[in-house]
mmCIF file with all atom_site columns, C-alpha atoms in Angstrom:
data_model
loop_
_atom_site.group_PDB
_atom_site.id
_atom_site.type_symbol
_atom_site.label_atom_id
_atom_site.label_alt_id
_atom_site.label_comp_id
_atom_site.label_asym_id
_atom_site.label_entity_id
_atom_site.label_seq_id
_atom_site.pdbx_PDB_ins_code
_atom_site.Cartn_x
_atom_site.Cartn_y
_atom_site.Cartn_z
_atom_site.occupancy
_atom_site.B_iso_or_equiv
_atom_site.pdbx_formal_charge
_atom_site.auth_seq_id
_atom_site.auth_comp_id
_atom_site.auth_asym_id
_atom_site.auth_atom_id
_atom_site.pdbx_PDB_model_num
ATOM 1   C CA . MET A 1 1   ? 9.826   -19.520 10.477  1.00 53.00 ? 1   MET A CA 1
ATOM 2   C CA . ARG A 1 2   ? 12.240  -21.126 12.870  1.00 59.00 ? 2   ARG A CA 1
ATOM 3   C CA . ARG A 1 3   ? 14.070  -23.182 10.225  1.00 72.00 ? 3   ARG A CA 1
ATOM 4   C CA . TYR A 1 4   ? 16.697  -20.524 9.670   1.00 74.00 ? 4   TYR A CA 1
ATOM 5   C CA . SER A 1 5   ? 19.100  -18.565 11.841  1.00 84.00 ? 5   SER A CA 1
ATOM 6   C CA . SER A 1 6   ? 17.848  -15.129 12.793  1.00 88.00 ? 6   SER A CA 1
ATOM 7   C CA . ILE A 1 7   ? 20.193  -13.406 10.348  1.00 93.00 ? 7   ILE A CA 1
ATOM 8   C CA . LYS A 1 8   ? 18.915  -15.584 7.471   1.00 93.00 ? 8   LYS A CA 1
ATOM 9   C CA . THR A 1 9   ? 15.303  -15.089 8.537   1.00 90.00 ? 9   THR A CA 1
ATOM 10  C CA . ASP A 1 10  ? 15.770  -11.324 8.727   1.00 91.00 ? 10  ASP A CA 1
ATOM 11  C CA . PHE A 1 11  ? 17.360  -11.339 5.274   1.00 94.00 ? 11  PHE A CA 1
ATOM 12  C CA . LEU A 1 12  ? 14.495  -13.364 3.788   1.00 94.00 ? 12  LEU A CA 1
ATOM 13  C CA . LYS A 1 13  ? 11.840  -11.236 5.496   1.00 94.00 ? 13  LYS A CA 1
ATOM 14  C CA . ASN A 1 14  ? 13.449  -8.094  4.105   1.00 95.00 ? 14  ASN A CA 1
ATOM 15  C CA . GLU A 1 15  ? 13.650  -9.526  0.575   1.00 96.00 ? 15  GLU A CA 1
ATOM 16  C CA . LEU A 1 16  ? 10.018  -10.637 0.739   1.00 97.00 ? 16  LEU A CA 1
ATOM 17  C CA . TRP A 1 17  ? 9.096   -7.172  1.980   1.00 96.00 ? 17  TRP A CA 1
ATOM 18  C CA . ILE A 1 18  ? 10.835  -5.610  -1.031  1.00 95.00 ? 18  ILE A CA 1
ATOM 19  C CA . LEU A 1 19  ? 8.985   -7.916  -3.438  1.00 96.00 ? 19  LEU A CA 1
ATOM 20  C CA . SER A 1 20  ? 5.640   -7.316  -1.725  1.00 96.00 ? 20  SER A CA 1
ATOM 21  C CA . TRP A 1 21  ? 6.084   -3.558  -1.502  1.00 95.00 ? 21  TRP A CA 1
ATOM 22  C CA . GLY A 1 22  ? 6.999   -3.468  -5.180  1.00 93.00 ? 22  GLY A CA 1
ATOM 23  C CA . GLY A 1 23  ? 3.919   -5.491  -6.067  1.00 93.00 ? 23  GLY A CA 1
ATOM 24  C CA . ALA A 1 24  ? 1.628   -3.296  -3.991  1.00 94.00 ? 24  ALA A CA 1
ATOM 25  C CA . SER A 1 25  ? 3.071   0.048   -5.024  1.00 90.00 ? 25  SER A CA 1
ATOM 26  C CA . GLN A 1 26  ? 3.859   -0.425  -8.712  1.00 82.00 ? 26  GLN A CA 1
ATOM 27  C CA . ARG A 1 27  ? 1.789   1.938   -10.834 1.00 76.00 ? 27  ARG A CA 1
ATOM 28  C CA . ALA A 1 28  ? -0.319  2.519   -7.739  1.00 78.00 ? 28  ALA A CA 1
ATOM 29  C CA . ASN A 1 29  ? 0.097   6.286   -7.290  1.00 83.00 ? 29  ASN A CA 1
ATOM 30  C CA . ILE A 1 30  ? 0.600   6.025   -3.533  1.00 89.00 ? 30  ILE A CA 1
ATOM 31  C CA . PHE A 1 31  ? 2.876   9.045   -3.484  1.00 85.00 ? 31  PHE A CA 1
ATOM 32  C CA . PRO A 1 32  ? 1.704   12.380  -4.874  1.00 79.00 ? 32  PRO A CA 1
ATOM 33  C CA . ASN A 1 33  ? 3.831   14.223  -7.415  1.00 81.00 ? 33  ASN A CA 1
ATOM 34  C CA . GLY A 1 34  ? 6.472   16.381  -5.833  1.00 82.00 ? 34  GLY A CA 1
ATOM 35  C CA . ILE A 1 35  ? 6.900   14.410  -2.609  1.00 85.00 ? 35  ILE A CA 1
ATOM 36  C CA . ASP A 1 36  ? 10.567  14.149  -1.727  1.00 87.00 ? 36  ASP A CA 1
ATOM 37  C CA . GLU A 1 37  ? 12.499  10.936  -1.239  1.00 89.00 ? 37  GLU A CA 1
ATOM 38  C CA . LYS A 1 38  ? 12.915  11.586  2.505   1.00 92.00 ? 38  LYS A CA 1
ATOM 39  C CA . ASP A 1 39  ? 9.121   11.488  3.003   1.00 88.00 ? 39  ASP A CA 1
ATOM 40  C CA . ARG A 1 40  ? 8.790   8.420   0.764   1.00 85.00 ? 40  ARG A CA 1
ATOM 41  C CA . ARG A 1 41  ? 11.463  6.599   2.731   1.00 91.00 ? 41  ARG A CA 1
ATOM 42  C CA . ALA A 1 42  ? 9.902   7.527   6.085   1.00 90.00 ? 42  ALA A CA 1
ATOM 43  C CA . PHE A 1 43  ? 6.513   6.231   4.865   1.00 90.00 ? 43  PHE A CA 1
ATOM 44  C CA . ARG A 1 44  ? 8.047   2.929   3.686   1.00 91.00 ? 44  ARG A CA 1
ATOM 45  C CA . ILE A 1 45  ? 9.934   2.453   6.946   1.00 94.00 ? 45  ILE A CA 1
ATOM 46  C CA . GLU A 1 46  ? 6.818   3.046   9.046   1.00 94.00 ? 46  GLU A CA 1
ATOM 47  C CA . ILE A 1 47  ? 4.605   0.758   6.981   1.00 95.00 ? 47  ILE A CA 1
ATOM 48  C CA . LYS A 1 48  ? 7.297   -1.945  7.013   1.00 96.00 ? 48  LYS A CA 1
ATOM 49  C CA . LYS A 1 49  ? 7.448   -1.819  10.839  1.00 96.00 ? 49  LYS A CA 1
ATOM 50  C CA . THR A 1 50  ? 3.663   -2.073  11.000  1.00 96.00 ? 50  THR A CA 1
ATOM 51  C CA . ILE A 1 51  ? 3.549   -4.998  8.550   1.00 96.00 ? 51  ILE A CA 1
ATOM 52  C CA . PHE A 1 52  ? 6.175   -6.934  10.498  1.00 95.00 ? 52  PHE A CA 1
ATOM 53  C CA . LYS A 1 53  ? 4.167   -6.417  13.715  1.00 95.00 ? 53  LYS A CA 1
ATOM 54  C CA . ILE A 1 54  ? 1.093   -7.786  11.936  1.00 95.00 ? 54  ILE A CA 1
ATOM 55  C CA . PHE A 1 55  ? 3.066   -10.771 10.666  1.00 94.00 ? 55  PHE A CA 1
ATOM 56  C CA . ASP A 1 56  ? 4.450   -11.447 14.145  1.00 90.00 ? 56  ASP A CA 1
ATOM 57  C CA . GLU A 1 57  ? 0.787   -11.760 15.191  1.00 90.00 ? 57  GLU A CA 1
ATOM 58  C CA . PHE A 1 58  ? 0.080   -14.040 12.219  1.00 91.00 ? 58  PHE A CA 1
ATOM 59  C CA . ASP A 1 59  ? 3.050   -16.220 13.254  1.00 85.00 ? 59  ASP A CA 1
ATOM 60  C CA . THR A 1 60  ? 1.362   -16.987 16.570  1.00 84.00 ? 60  THR A CA 1
ATOM 61  C CA . THR A 1 61  ? -2.128  -17.374 15.108  1.00 85.00 ? 61  THR A CA 1
ATOM 62  C CA . GLU A 1 62  ? -3.311  -20.934 14.564  1.00 86.00 ? 62  GLU A CA 1
ATOM 63  C CA . LYS A 1 63  ? -5.379  -19.963 11.523  1.00 91.00 ? 63  LYS A CA 1
ATOM 64  C CA . ILE A 1 64  ? -5.678  -16.588 9.836   1.00 95.00 ? 64  ILE A CA 1
ATOM 65  C CA . SER A 1 65  ? -9.410  -16.087 9.413   1.00 96.00 ? 65  SER A CA 1
ATOM 66  C CA . GLU A 1 66  ? -11.055 -13.942 6.771   1.00 96.00 ? 66  GLU A CA 1
ATOM 67  C CA . ASP A 1 67  ? -12.218 -11.578 9.513   1.00 97.00 ? 67  ASP A CA 1
ATOM 68  C CA . LEU A 1 68  ? -8.679  -11.185 10.873  1.00 96.00 ? 68  LEU A CA 1
ATOM 69  C CA . LEU A 1 69  ? -7.294  -10.551 7.388   1.00 97.00 ? 69  LEU A CA 1
ATOM 70  C CA . VAL A 1 70  ? -9.956  -7.912  6.666   1.00 98.00 ? 70  VAL A CA 1
ATOM 71  C CA . GLU A 1 71  ? -9.251  -6.314  10.071  1.00 97.00 ? 71  GLU A CA 1
ATOM 72  C CA . LYS A 1 72  ? -5.533  -6.021  9.222   1.00 97.00 ? 72  LYS A CA 1
ATOM 73  C CA . ILE A 1 73  ? -6.247  -4.664  5.727   1.00 98.00 ? 73  ILE A CA 1
ATOM 74  C CA . LEU A 1 74  ? -8.408  -1.945  7.284   1.00 98.00 ? 74  LEU A CA 1
ATOM 75  C CA . HIS A 1 75  ? -5.829  -1.285  9.999   1.00 97.00 ? 75  HIS A CA 1
ATOM 76  C CA . LEU A 1 76  ? -3.201  -0.380  7.383   1.00 96.00 ? 76  LEU A CA 1
ATOM 77  C CA . VAL A 1 77  ? -5.637  1.821   5.478   1.00 96.00 ? 77  VAL A CA 1
ATOM 78  C CA . LYS A 1 78  ? -6.694  3.693   8.622   1.00 96.00 ? 78  LYS A CA 1
ATOM 79  C CA . LYS A 1 79  ? -3.093  4.175   9.692   1.00 94.00 ? 79  LYS A CA 1
ATOM 80  C CA . PHE A 1 80  ? -1.530  5.162   6.360   1.00 93.00 ? 80  PHE A CA 1
ATOM 81  C CA . ASN A 1 81  ? -4.198  6.658   4.085   1.00 89.00 ? 81  ASN A CA 1
ATOM 82  C CA . ASN A 1 82  ? -4.180  10.417  4.645   1.00 86.00 ? 82  ASN A CA 1
ATOM 83  C CA . GLN A 1 83  ? -3.833  13.770  2.888   1.00 77.00 ? 83  GLN A CA 1
ATOM 84  C CA . LYS A 1 84  ? -0.190  13.045  2.100   1.00 81.00 ? 84  LYS A CA 1
ATOM 85  C CA . PHE A 1 85  ? -0.417  9.426   0.907   1.00 87.00 ? 85  PHE A CA 1
ATOM 86  C CA . ASN A 1 86  ? -3.004  7.534   -1.141  1.00 88.00 ? 86  ASN A CA 1
ATOM 87  C CA . PHE A 1 87  ? -2.887  4.124   0.562   1.00 92.00 ? 87  PHE A CA 1
ATOM 88  C CA . ASN A 1 88  ? -6.268  2.514   -0.047  1.00 94.00 ? 88  ASN A CA 1
ATOM 89  C CA . VAL A 1 89  ? -7.855  -0.920  0.394   1.00 97.00 ? 89  VAL A CA 1
ATOM 90  C CA . GLY A 1 90  ? -6.391  -2.079  -2.930  1.00 95.00 ? 90  GLY A CA 1
ATOM 91  C CA . HIS A 1 91  ? -2.839  -1.264  -1.868  1.00 95.00 ? 91  HIS A CA 1
ATOM 92  C CA . SER A 1 92  ? -3.304  -2.679  1.624   1.00 96.00 ? 92  SER A CA 1
ATOM 93  C CA . GLN A 1 93  ? -4.843  -5.983  0.508   1.00 97.00 ? 93  GLN A CA 1
ATOM 94  C CA . LYS A 1 94  ? -2.161  -6.467  -2.148  1.00 97.00 ? 94  LYS A CA 1
ATOM 95  C CA . LEU A 1 95  ? 0.679   -5.816  0.305   1.00 97.00 ? 95  LEU A CA 1
ATOM 96  C CA . ILE A 1 96  ? -0.660  -8.102  3.027   1.00 98.00 ? 96  ILE A CA 1
ATOM 97  C CA . THR A 1 97  ? -1.903  -10.941 0.813   1.00 98.00 ? 97  THR A CA 1
ATOM 98  C CA . LEU A 1 98  ? 1.226   -10.984 -1.350  1.00 97.00 ? 98  LEU A CA 1
ATOM 99  C CA . LEU A 1 99  ? 3.404   -11.241 1.733   1.00 97.00 ? 99  LEU A CA 1
ATOM 100 C CA . LEU A 1 100 ? 1.083   -13.954 3.089   1.00 97.00 ? 100 LEU A CA 1
ATOM 101 C CA . LYS A 1 101 ? 1.466   -15.844 -0.197  1.00 96.00 ? 101 LYS A CA 1
ATOM 102 C CA . TYR A 1 102 ? 5.265   -15.757 0.062   1.00 96.00 ? 102 TYR A CA 1
ATOM 103 C CA . TYR A 1 103 ? 5.227   -16.827 3.719   1.00 95.00 ? 103 TYR A CA 1
ATOM 104 C CA . TRP A 1 104 ? 2.797   -19.648 2.933   1.00 94.00 ? 104 TRP A CA 1
ATOM 105 C CA . CYS A 1 105 ? 4.879   -20.917 0.021   1.00 94.00 ? 105 CYS A CA 1
ATOM 106 C CA . LEU A 1 106 ? 7.942   -20.974 2.296   1.00 92.00 ? 106 LEU A CA 1
ATOM 107 C CA . GLY A 1 107 ? 6.035   -22.925 4.958   1.00 91.00 ? 107 GLY A CA 1
ATOM 108 C CA . TRP A 1 108 ? 6.127   -20.036 7.420   1.00 90.00 ? 108 TRP A CA 1
ATOM 109 C CA . LEU A 1 109 ? 2.350   -20.078 8.032   1.00 88.00 ? 109 LEU A CA 1
ATOM 110 C CA . ASN A 1 110 ? 0.354   -22.678 9.924   1.00 84.00 ? 110 ASN A CA 1
ATOM 111 C CA . ASN A 1 111 ? -2.390  -22.688 7.257   1.00 88.00 ? 111 ASN A CA 1
ATOM 112 C CA . GLU A 1 112 ? -3.136  -21.377 3.801   1.00 92.00 ? 112 GLU A CA 1
ATOM 113 C CA . PRO A 1 113 ? -3.999  -17.708 3.589   1.00 96.00 ? 113 PRO A CA 1
ATOM 114 C CA . PRO A 1 114 ? -7.765  -17.187 3.371   1.00 96.00 ? 114 PRO A CA 1
ATOM 115 C CA . HIS A 1 115 ? -7.423  -14.958 0.282   1.00 97.00 ? 115 HIS A CA 1
ATOM 116 C CA . CYS A 1 116 ? -5.006  -14.275 -2.534  1.00 97.00 ? 116 CYS A CA 1
ATOM 117 C CA . PRO A 1 117 ? -3.636  -10.972 -3.804  1.00 96.00 ? 117 PRO A CA 1
ATOM 118 C CA . LEU A 1 118 ? -6.290  -9.241  -5.891  1.00 96.00 ? 118 LEU A CA 1
ATOM 119 C CA . ASP A 1 119 ? -4.643  -7.770  -8.961  1.00 94.00 ? 119 ASP A CA 1
ATOM 120 C CA . ARG A 1 120 ? -5.266  -7.492  -12.692 1.00 93.00 ? 120 ARG A CA 1
ATOM 121 C CA . ILE A 1 121 ? -4.334  -11.147 -13.313 1.00 93.00 ? 121 ILE A CA 1
ATOM 122 C CA . VAL A 1 122 ? -6.662  -12.558 -10.646 1.00 95.00 ? 122 VAL A CA 1
ATOM 123 C CA . LEU A 1 123 ? -9.561  -10.249 -11.476 1.00 96.00 ? 123 LEU A CA 1
ATOM 124 C CA . THR A 1 124 ? -9.215  -11.095 -15.182 1.00 95.00 ? 124 THR A CA 1
ATOM 125 C CA . GLU A 1 125 ? -8.948  -14.847 -14.565 1.00 94.00 ? 125 GLU A CA 1
ATOM 126 C CA . ALA A 1 126 ? -12.050 -14.715 -12.345 1.00 96.00 ? 126 ALA A CA 1
ATOM 127 C CA . ASN A 1 127 ? -13.835 -12.750 -15.098 1.00 96.00 ? 127 ASN A CA 1
ATOM 128 C CA . ILE A 1 128 ? -14.738 -9.968  -12.695 1.00 96.00 ? 128 ILE A CA 1
ATOM 129 C CA . LYS A 1 129 ? -16.125 -6.952  -14.526 1.00 95.00 ? 129 LYS A CA 1
ATOM 130 C CA . GLU A 1 130 ? -17.411 -3.537  -13.516 1.00 92.00 ? 130 GLU A CA 1
ATOM 131 C CA . ASP A 1 131 ? -19.126 -1.556  -16.264 1.00 92.00 ? 131 ASP A CA 1
ATOM 132 C CA . GLY A 1 132 ? -17.901 -4.113  -18.794 1.00 93.00 ? 132 GLY A CA 1
ATOM 133 C CA . LYS A 1 133 ? -14.211 -4.009  -17.883 1.00 95.00 ? 133 LYS A CA 1
ATOM 134 C CA . THR A 1 134 ? -11.832 -5.487  -15.333 1.00 96.00 ? 134 THR A CA 1
ATOM 135 C CA . PRO A 1 135 ? -11.693 -3.157  -12.317 1.00 95.00 ? 135 PRO A CA 1
ATOM 136 C CA . SER A 1 136 ? -8.433  -1.612  -11.209 1.00 94.00 ? 136 SER A CA 1
ATOM 137 C CA . TRP A 1 137 ? -7.204  -3.023  -7.916  1.00 94.00 ? 137 TRP A CA 1
ATOM 138 C CA . THR A 1 138 ? -5.193  0.169   -7.339  1.00 92.00 ? 138 THR A CA 1
ATOM 139 C CA . LYS A 1 139 ? -8.446  2.152   -7.153  1.00 92.00 ? 139 LYS A CA 1
ATOM 140 C CA . MET A 1 140 ? -10.222 -0.166  -4.710  1.00 94.00 ? 140 MET A CA 1
ATOM 141 C CA . ASP A 1 141 ? -11.356 2.190   -1.945  1.00 93.00 ? 141 ASP A CA 1
ATOM 142 C CA . SER A 1 142 ? -13.827 0.150   0.076   1.00 95.00 ? 142 SER A CA 1
ATOM 143 C CA . ILE A 1 143 ? -13.617 -3.076  1.999   1.00 98.00 ? 143 ILE A CA 1
ATOM 144 C CA . GLU A 1 144 ? -17.107 -3.927  0.708   1.00 97.00 ? 144 GLU A CA 1
ATOM 145 C CA . GLU A 1 145 ? -15.765 -3.877  -2.855  1.00 97.00 ? 145 GLU A CA 1
ATOM 146 C CA . TYR A 1 146 ? -12.885 -6.139  -1.785  1.00 98.00 ? 146 TYR A CA 1
ATOM 147 C CA . LYS A 1 147 ? -15.271 -8.587  -0.097  1.00 98.00 ? 147 LYS A CA 1
ATOM 148 C CA . LYS A 1 148 ? -17.529 -8.576  -3.167  1.00 97.00 ? 148 LYS A CA 1
ATOM 149 C CA . TYR A 1 149 ? -14.610 -9.605  -5.399  1.00 97.00 ? 149 TYR A CA 1
ATOM 150 C CA . ILE A 1 150 ? -13.575 -12.324 -2.943  1.00 98.00 ? 150 ILE A CA 1
ATOM 151 C CA . GLN A 1 151 ? -17.124 -13.743 -3.016  1.00 97.00 ? 151 GLN A CA 1
ATOM 152 C CA . LYS A 1 152 ? -17.081 -13.781 -6.818  1.00 96.00 ? 152 LYS A CA 1
ATOM 153 C CA . ILE A 1 153 ? -13.706 -15.542 -6.821  1.00 97.00 ? 153 ILE A CA 1
ATOM 154 C CA . LYS A 1 154 ? -15.025 -18.142 -4.374  1.00 97.00 ? 154 LYS A CA 1
ATOM 155 C CA . LYS A 1 155 ? -17.758 -18.989 -6.872  1.00 96.00 ? 155 LYS A CA 1
ATOM 156 C CA . VAL A 1 156 ? -15.180 -19.371 -9.649  1.00 95.00 ? 156 VAL A CA 1
ATOM 157 C CA . VAL A 1 157 ? -12.823 -21.617 -7.682  1.00 95.00 ? 157 VAL A CA 1
ATOM 158 C CA . GLY A 1 158 ? -15.532 -23.875 -6.283  1.00 91.00 ? 158 GLY A CA 1
ATOM 159 C CA . SER A 1 159 ? -14.202 -26.297 -3.686  1.00 93.00 ? 159 SER A CA 1
ATOM 160 C CA . LYS A 1 160 ? -10.562 -25.339 -4.246  1.00 92.00 ? 160 LYS A CA 1
ATOM 161 C CA . SER A 1 161 ? -8.976  -22.796 -1.928  1.00 94.00 ? 161 SER A CA 1
ATOM 162 C CA . ILE A 1 162 ? -8.528  -19.276 -3.273  1.00 96.00 ? 162 ILE A CA 1
ATOM 163 C CA . ALA A 1 163 ? -4.823  -19.340 -2.400  1.00 96.00 ? 163 ALA A CA 1
ATOM 164 C CA . LEU A 1 164 ? -4.177  -22.579 -4.300  1.00 95.00 ? 164 LEU A CA 1
ATOM 165 C CA . TRP A 1 165 ? -6.278  -21.469 -7.291  1.00 96.00 ? 165 TRP A CA 1
ATOM 166 C CA . GLU A 1 166 ? -4.295  -18.229 -7.527  1.00 96.00 ? 166 GLU A CA 1
ATOM 167 C CA . LEU A 1 167 ? -0.966  -20.087 -7.470  1.00 94.00 ? 167 LEU A CA 1
ATOM 168 C CA . GLU A 1 168 ? -2.145  -22.230 -10.372 1.00 92.00 ? 168 GLU A CA 1
ATOM 169 C CA . VAL A 1 169 ? -3.417  -19.202 -12.312 1.00 89.00 ? 169 VAL A CA 1
ATOM 170 C CA . PHE A 1 170 ? -0.253  -17.216 -11.634 1.00 84.00 ? 170 PHE A CA 1
ATOM 171 C CA . ASN A 1 171 ? 2.065   -20.080 -12.606 1.00 79.00 ? 171 ASN A CA 1
ATOM 172 C CA . ARG A 1 172 ? 0.257   -20.609 -15.928 1.00 69.00 ? 172 ARG A CA 1
ATOM 173 C CA . ARG A 1 173 ? 1.007   -17.085 -17.121 1.00 62.00 ? 173 ARG A CA 1
#
């Protein structure tokens, strides 16, 4: 990430945050009806601070392992899923992996991310079905469910990396 001045890096990080937050929160029902904008803003500010701390760790990590990624997904869920906010595994994985994807594409990571963002496109392309239909990533409540989908995707992509496969799938849309 050292290719840019700090003001440019901060700008890019903020823009990538906005894109990732939008991707993770769109139609995701994170905020209950009736919650005021002050509480929404406070939640977004706190989760943004936490994400940037996680990504500072990723910046100094030689390789982001699957175990480390899962640990960080669970960390966000434990910290932000409560009676006031519905922030589940689906939201957490989408936020972290989408931001990882952007950082990777910009060359800000040492290695490819171990996973890709799980969303409707990826689950459909991998032909993942639950009770005959594509599951909703916004309702993914358990890390076991997340890991199960990752294992199924690994079988679909074969020897290719999940991150590279997802870029190809996403770009073909």
